[in-house]
mmCIF file of N, CA and C in Angstrom:
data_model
loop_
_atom_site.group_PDB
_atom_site.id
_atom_site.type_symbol
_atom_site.label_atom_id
_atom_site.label_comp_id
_atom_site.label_asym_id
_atom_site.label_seq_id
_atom_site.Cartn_x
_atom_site.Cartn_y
_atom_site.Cartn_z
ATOM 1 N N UNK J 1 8.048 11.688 13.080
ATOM 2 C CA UNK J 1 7.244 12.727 13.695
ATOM 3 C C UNK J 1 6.635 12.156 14.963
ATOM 4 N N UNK J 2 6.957 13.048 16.039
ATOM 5 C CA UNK J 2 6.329 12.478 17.359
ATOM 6 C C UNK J 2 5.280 12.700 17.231
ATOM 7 N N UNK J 3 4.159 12.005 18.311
ATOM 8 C CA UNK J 3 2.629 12.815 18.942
ATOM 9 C C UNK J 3 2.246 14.141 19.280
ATOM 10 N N UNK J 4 1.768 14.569 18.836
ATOM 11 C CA UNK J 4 1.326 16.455 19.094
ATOM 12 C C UNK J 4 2.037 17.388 18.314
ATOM 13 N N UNK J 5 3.203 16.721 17.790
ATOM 14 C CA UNK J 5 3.883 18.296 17.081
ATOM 15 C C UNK J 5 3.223 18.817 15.858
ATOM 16 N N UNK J 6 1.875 18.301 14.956
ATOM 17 C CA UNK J 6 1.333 18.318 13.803
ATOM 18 C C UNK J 6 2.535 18.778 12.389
ATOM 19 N N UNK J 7 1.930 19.098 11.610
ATOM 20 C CA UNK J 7 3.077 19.122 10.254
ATOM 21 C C UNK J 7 4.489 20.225 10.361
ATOM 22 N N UNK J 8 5.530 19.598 10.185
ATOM 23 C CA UNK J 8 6.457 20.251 10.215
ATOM 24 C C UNK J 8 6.095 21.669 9.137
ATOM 25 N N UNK J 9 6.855 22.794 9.460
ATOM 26 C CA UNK J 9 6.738 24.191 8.599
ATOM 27 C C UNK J 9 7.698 23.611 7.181
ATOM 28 N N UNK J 10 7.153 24.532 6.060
ATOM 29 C CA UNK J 10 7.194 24.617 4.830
ATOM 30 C C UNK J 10 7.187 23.097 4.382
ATOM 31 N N UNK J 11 5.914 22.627 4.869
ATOM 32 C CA UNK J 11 5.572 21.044 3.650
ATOM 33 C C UNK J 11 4.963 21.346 2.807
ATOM 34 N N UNK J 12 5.221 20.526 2.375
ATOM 35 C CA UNK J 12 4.527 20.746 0.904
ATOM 36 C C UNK J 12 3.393 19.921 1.027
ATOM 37 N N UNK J 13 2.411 20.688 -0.259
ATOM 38 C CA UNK J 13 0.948 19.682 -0.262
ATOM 39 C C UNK J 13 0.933 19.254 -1.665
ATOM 40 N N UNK J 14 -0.052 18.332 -1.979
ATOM 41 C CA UNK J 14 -0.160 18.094 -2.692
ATOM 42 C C UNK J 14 -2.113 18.115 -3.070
ATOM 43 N N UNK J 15 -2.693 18.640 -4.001
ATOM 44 C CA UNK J 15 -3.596 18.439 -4.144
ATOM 45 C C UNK J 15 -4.325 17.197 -4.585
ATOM 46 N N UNK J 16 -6.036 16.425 -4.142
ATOM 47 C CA UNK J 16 -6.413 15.452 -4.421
ATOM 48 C C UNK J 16 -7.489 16.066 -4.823
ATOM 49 N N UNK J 17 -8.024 14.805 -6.183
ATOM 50 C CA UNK J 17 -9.376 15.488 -6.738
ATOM 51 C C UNK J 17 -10.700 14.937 -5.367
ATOM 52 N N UNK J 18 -11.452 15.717 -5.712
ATOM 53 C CA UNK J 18 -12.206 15.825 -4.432
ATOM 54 C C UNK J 18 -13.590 14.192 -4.746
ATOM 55 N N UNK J 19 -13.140 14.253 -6.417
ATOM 56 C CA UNK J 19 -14.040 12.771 -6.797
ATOM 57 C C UNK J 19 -13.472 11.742 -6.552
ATOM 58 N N UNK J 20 -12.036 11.749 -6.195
ATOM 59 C CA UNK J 20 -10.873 10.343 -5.453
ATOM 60 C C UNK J 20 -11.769 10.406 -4.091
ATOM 61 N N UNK J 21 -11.218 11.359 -3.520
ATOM 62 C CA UNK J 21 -11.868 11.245 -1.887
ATOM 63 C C UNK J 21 -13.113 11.086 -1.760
ATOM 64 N N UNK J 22 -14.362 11.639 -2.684
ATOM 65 C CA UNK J 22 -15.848 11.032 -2.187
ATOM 66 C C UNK J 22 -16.045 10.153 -2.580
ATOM 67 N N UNK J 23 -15.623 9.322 -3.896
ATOM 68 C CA UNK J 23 -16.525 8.593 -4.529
ATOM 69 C C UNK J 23 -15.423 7.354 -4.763
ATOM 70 N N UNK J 24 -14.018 7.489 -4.997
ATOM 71 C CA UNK J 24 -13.336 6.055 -5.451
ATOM 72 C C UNK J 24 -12.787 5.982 -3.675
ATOM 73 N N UNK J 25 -12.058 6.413 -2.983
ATOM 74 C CA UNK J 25 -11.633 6.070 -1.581
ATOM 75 C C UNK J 25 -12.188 5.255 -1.071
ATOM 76 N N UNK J 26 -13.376 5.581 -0.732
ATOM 77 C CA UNK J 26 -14.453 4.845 0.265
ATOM 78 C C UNK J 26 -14.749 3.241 -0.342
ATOM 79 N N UNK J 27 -14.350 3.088 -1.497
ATOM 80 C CA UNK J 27 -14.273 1.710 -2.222
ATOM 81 C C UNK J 27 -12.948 1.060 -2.105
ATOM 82 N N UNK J 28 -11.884 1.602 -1.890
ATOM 83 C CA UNK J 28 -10.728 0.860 -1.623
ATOM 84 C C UNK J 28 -10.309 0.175 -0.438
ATOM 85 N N UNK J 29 -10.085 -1.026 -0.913
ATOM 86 C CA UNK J 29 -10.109 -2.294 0.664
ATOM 87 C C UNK J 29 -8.513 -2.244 0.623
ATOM 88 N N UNK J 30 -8.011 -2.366 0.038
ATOM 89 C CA UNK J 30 -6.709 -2.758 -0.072
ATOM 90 C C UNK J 30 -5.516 -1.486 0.262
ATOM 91 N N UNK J 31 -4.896 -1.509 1.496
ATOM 92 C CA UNK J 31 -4.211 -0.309 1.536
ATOM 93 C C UNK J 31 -2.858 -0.398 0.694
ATOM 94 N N UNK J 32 -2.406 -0.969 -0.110
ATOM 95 C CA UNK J 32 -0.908 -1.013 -0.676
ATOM 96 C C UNK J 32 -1.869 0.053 -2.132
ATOM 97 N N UNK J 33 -2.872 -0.508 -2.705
ATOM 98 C CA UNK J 33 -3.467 0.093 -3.294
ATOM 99 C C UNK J 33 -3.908 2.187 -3.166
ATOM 100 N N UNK J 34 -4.534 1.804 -2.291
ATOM 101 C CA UNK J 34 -4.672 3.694 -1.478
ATOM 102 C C UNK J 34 -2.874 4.326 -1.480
ATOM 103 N N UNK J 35 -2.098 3.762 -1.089
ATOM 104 C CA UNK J 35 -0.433 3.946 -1.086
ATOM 105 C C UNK J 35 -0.194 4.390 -2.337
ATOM 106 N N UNK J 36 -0.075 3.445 -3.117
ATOM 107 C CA UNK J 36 -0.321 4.006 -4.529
ATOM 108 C C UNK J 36 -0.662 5.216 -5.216
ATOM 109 N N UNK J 37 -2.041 4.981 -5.068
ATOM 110 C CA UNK J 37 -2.686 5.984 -5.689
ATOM 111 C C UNK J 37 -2.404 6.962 -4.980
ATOM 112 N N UNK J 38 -1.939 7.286 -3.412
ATOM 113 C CA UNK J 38 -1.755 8.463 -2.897
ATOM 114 C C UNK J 38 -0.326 9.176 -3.573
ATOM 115 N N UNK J 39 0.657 8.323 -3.999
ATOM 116 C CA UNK J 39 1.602 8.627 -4.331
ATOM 117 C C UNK J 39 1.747 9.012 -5.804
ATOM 118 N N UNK J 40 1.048 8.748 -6.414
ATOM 119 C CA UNK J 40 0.472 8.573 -8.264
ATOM 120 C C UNK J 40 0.435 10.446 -8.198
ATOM 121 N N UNK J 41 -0.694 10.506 -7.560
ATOM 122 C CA UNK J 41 -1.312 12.361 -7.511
ATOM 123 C C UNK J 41 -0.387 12.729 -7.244
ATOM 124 N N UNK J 42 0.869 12.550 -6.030
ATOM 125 C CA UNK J 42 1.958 13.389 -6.073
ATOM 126 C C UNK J 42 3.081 13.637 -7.246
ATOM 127 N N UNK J 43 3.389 12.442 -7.703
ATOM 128 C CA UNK J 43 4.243 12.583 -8.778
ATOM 129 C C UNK J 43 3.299 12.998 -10.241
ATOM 130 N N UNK J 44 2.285 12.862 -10.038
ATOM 131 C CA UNK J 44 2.106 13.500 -11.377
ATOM 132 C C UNK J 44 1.062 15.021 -10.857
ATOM 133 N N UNK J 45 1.660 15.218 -9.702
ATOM 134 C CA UNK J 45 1.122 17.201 -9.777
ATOM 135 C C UNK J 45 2.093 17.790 -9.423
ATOM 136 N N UNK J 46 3.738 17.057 -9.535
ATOM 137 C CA UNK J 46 4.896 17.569 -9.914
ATOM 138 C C UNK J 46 5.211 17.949 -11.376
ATOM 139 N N UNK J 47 4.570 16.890 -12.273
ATOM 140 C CA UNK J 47 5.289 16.534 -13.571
ATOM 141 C C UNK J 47 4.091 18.092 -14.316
ATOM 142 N N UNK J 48 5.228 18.735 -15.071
ATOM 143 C CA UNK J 48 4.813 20.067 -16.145
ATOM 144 C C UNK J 48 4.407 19.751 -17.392
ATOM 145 N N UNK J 49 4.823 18.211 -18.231
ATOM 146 C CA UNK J 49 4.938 18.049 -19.644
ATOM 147 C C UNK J 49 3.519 17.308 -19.629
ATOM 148 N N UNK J 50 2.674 17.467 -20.554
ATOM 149 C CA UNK J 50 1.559 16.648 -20.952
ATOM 150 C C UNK J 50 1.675 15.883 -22.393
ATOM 151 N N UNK J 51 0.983 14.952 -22.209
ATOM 152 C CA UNK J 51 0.387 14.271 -21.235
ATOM 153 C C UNK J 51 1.128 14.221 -19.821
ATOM 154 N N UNK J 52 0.682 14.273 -18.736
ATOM 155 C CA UNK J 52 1.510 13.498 -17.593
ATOM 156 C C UNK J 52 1.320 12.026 -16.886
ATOM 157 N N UNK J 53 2.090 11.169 -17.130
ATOM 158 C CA UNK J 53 2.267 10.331 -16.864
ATOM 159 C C UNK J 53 3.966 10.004 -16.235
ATOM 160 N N UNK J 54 3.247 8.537 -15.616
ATOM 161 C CA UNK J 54 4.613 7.966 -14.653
ATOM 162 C C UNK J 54 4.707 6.144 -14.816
ATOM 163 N N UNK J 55 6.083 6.521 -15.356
ATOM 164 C CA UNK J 55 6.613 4.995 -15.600
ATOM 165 C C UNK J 55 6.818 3.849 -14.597
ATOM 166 N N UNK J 56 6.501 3.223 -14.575
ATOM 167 C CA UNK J 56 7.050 1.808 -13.520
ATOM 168 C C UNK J 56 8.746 1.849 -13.134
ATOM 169 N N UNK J 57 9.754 2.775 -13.919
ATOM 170 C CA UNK J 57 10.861 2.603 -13.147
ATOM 171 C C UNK J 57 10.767 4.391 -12.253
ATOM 172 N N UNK J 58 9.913 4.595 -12.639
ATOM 173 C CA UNK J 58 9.706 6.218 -11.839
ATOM 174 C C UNK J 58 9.365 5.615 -9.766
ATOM 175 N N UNK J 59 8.295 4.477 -10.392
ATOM 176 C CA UNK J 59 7.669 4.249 -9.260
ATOM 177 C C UNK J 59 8.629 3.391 -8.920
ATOM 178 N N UNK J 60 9.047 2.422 -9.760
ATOM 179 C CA UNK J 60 10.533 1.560 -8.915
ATOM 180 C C UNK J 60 11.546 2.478 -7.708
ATOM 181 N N UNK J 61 11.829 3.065 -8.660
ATOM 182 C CA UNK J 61 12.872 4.483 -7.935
ATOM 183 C C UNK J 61 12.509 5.598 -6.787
ATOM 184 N N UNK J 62 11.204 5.266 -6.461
ATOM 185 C CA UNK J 62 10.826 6.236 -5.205
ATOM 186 C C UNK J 62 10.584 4.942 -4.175
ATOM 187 N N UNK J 63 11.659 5.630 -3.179
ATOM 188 C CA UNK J 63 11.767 4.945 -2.312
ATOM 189 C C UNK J 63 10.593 4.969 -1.029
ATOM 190 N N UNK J 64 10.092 6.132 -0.841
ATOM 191 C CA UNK J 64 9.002 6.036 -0.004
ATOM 192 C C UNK J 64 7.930 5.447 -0.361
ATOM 193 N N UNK J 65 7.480 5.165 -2.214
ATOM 194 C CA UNK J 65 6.418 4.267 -2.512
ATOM 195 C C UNK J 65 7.149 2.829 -2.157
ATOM 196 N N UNK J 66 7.789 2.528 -2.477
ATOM 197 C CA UNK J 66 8.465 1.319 -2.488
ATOM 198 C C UNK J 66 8.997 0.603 -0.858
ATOM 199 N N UNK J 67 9.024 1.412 -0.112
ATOM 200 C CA UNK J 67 9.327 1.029 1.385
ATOM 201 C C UNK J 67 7.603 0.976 1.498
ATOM 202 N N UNK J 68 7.050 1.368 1.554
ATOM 203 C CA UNK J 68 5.422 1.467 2.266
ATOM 204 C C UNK J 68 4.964 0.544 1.601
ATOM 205 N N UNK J 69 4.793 0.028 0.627
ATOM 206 C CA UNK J 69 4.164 -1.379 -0.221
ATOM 207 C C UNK J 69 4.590 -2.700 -0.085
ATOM 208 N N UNK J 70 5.985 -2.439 0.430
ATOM 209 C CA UNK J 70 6.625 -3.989 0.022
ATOM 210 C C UNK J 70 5.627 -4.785 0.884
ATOM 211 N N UNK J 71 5.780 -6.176 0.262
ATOM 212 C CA UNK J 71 5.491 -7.274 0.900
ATOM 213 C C UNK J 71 5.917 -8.512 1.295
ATOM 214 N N UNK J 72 5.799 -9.317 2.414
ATOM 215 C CA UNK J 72 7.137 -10.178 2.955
ATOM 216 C C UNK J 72 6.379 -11.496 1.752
ATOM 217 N N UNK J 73 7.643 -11.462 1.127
ATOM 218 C CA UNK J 73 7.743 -12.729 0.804
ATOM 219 C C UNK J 73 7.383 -12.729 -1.429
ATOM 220 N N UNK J 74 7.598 -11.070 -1.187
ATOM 221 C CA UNK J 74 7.348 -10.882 -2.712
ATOM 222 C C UNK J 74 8.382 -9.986 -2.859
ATOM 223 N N UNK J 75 8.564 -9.616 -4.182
ATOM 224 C CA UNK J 75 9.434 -8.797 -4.731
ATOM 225 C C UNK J 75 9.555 -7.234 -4.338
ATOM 226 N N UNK J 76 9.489 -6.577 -4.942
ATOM 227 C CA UNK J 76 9.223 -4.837 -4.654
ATOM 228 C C UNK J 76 8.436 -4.907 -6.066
ATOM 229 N N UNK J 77 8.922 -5.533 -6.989
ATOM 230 C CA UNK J 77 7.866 -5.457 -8.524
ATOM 231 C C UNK J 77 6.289 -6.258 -8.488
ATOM 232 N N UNK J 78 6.688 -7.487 -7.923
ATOM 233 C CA UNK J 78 5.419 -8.022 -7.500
ATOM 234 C C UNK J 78 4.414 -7.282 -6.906
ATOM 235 N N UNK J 79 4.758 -6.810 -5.420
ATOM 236 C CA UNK J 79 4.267 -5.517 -4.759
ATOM 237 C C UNK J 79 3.839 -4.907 -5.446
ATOM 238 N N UNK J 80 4.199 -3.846 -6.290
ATOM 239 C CA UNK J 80 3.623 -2.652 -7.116
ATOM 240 C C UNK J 80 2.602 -3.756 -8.200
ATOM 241 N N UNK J 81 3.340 -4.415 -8.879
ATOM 242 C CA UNK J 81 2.133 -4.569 -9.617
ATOM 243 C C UNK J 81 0.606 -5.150 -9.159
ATOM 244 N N UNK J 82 0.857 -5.758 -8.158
ATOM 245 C CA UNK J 82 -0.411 -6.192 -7.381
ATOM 246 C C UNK J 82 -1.375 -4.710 -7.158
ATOM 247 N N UNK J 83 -0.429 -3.519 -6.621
ATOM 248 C CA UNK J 83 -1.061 -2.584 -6.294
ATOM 249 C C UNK J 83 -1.696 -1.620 -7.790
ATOM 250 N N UNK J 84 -0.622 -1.440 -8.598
ATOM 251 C CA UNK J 84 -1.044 -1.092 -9.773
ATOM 252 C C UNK J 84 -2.501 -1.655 -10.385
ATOM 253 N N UNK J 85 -2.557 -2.690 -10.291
ATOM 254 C CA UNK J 85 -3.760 -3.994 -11.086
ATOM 255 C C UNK J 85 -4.653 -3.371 -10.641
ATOM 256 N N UNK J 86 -4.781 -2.997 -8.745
ATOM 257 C CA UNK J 86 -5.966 -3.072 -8.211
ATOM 258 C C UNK J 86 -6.245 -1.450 -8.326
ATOM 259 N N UNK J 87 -5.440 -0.558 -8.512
ATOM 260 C CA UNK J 87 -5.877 1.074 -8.571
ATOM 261 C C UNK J 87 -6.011 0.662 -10.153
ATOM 262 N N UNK J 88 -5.819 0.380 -10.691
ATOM 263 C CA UNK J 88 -6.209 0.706 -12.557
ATOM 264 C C UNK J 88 -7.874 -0.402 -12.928
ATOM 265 N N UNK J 89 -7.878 -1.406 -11.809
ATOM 266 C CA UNK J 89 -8.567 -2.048 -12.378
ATOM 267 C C UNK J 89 -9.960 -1.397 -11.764
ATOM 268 N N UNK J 90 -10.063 -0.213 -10.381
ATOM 269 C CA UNK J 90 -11.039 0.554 -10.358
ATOM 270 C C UNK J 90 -11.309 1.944 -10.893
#
């Protein structure tokens, strides 16, 4: 996406709880972490079956979480779980 054209027509949104954005966001230092969790709310305000939850090869297998996290000189699993630790451990 270039400069000025704002969101392409028919995107999709995804909703965030409004207690992520006031109250846990503003505490997160770590952006592989925020990545995460931004991507967590999407796949699970896709998913219909409850409980809803998402597996580690769910998150293996999405490639846009997995391109935006990696880190030089670690795995793609290392990566996530570093990021996982730090969104579960707040």
């Amino acid at each position: 996406m270039t400069s000025g054209q704002g969101l392409p027509a028919r995107v999709d949104f995804v909703p965030l709880p409004g207690y992520y954005l006031n109250l846990v966001m503003p505490q997160v230092e770590d952006i592989n972490e925020l990545k995460l969790t931004l991507h967590l709310f999407r796949i699970l305000y896709r998913k219909k079956s409850h409980p809803r939850f998402v597996t580690e090869d769910e998150l293996l297998s999405d490639a846009a979480l997995t391109e935006s996290i990696r880190q030089p000189g670690l795995t793609i699993e290392q990566s996530l779980h570093q990021a996982v630790d730090k969104a579960s451990s707040r």
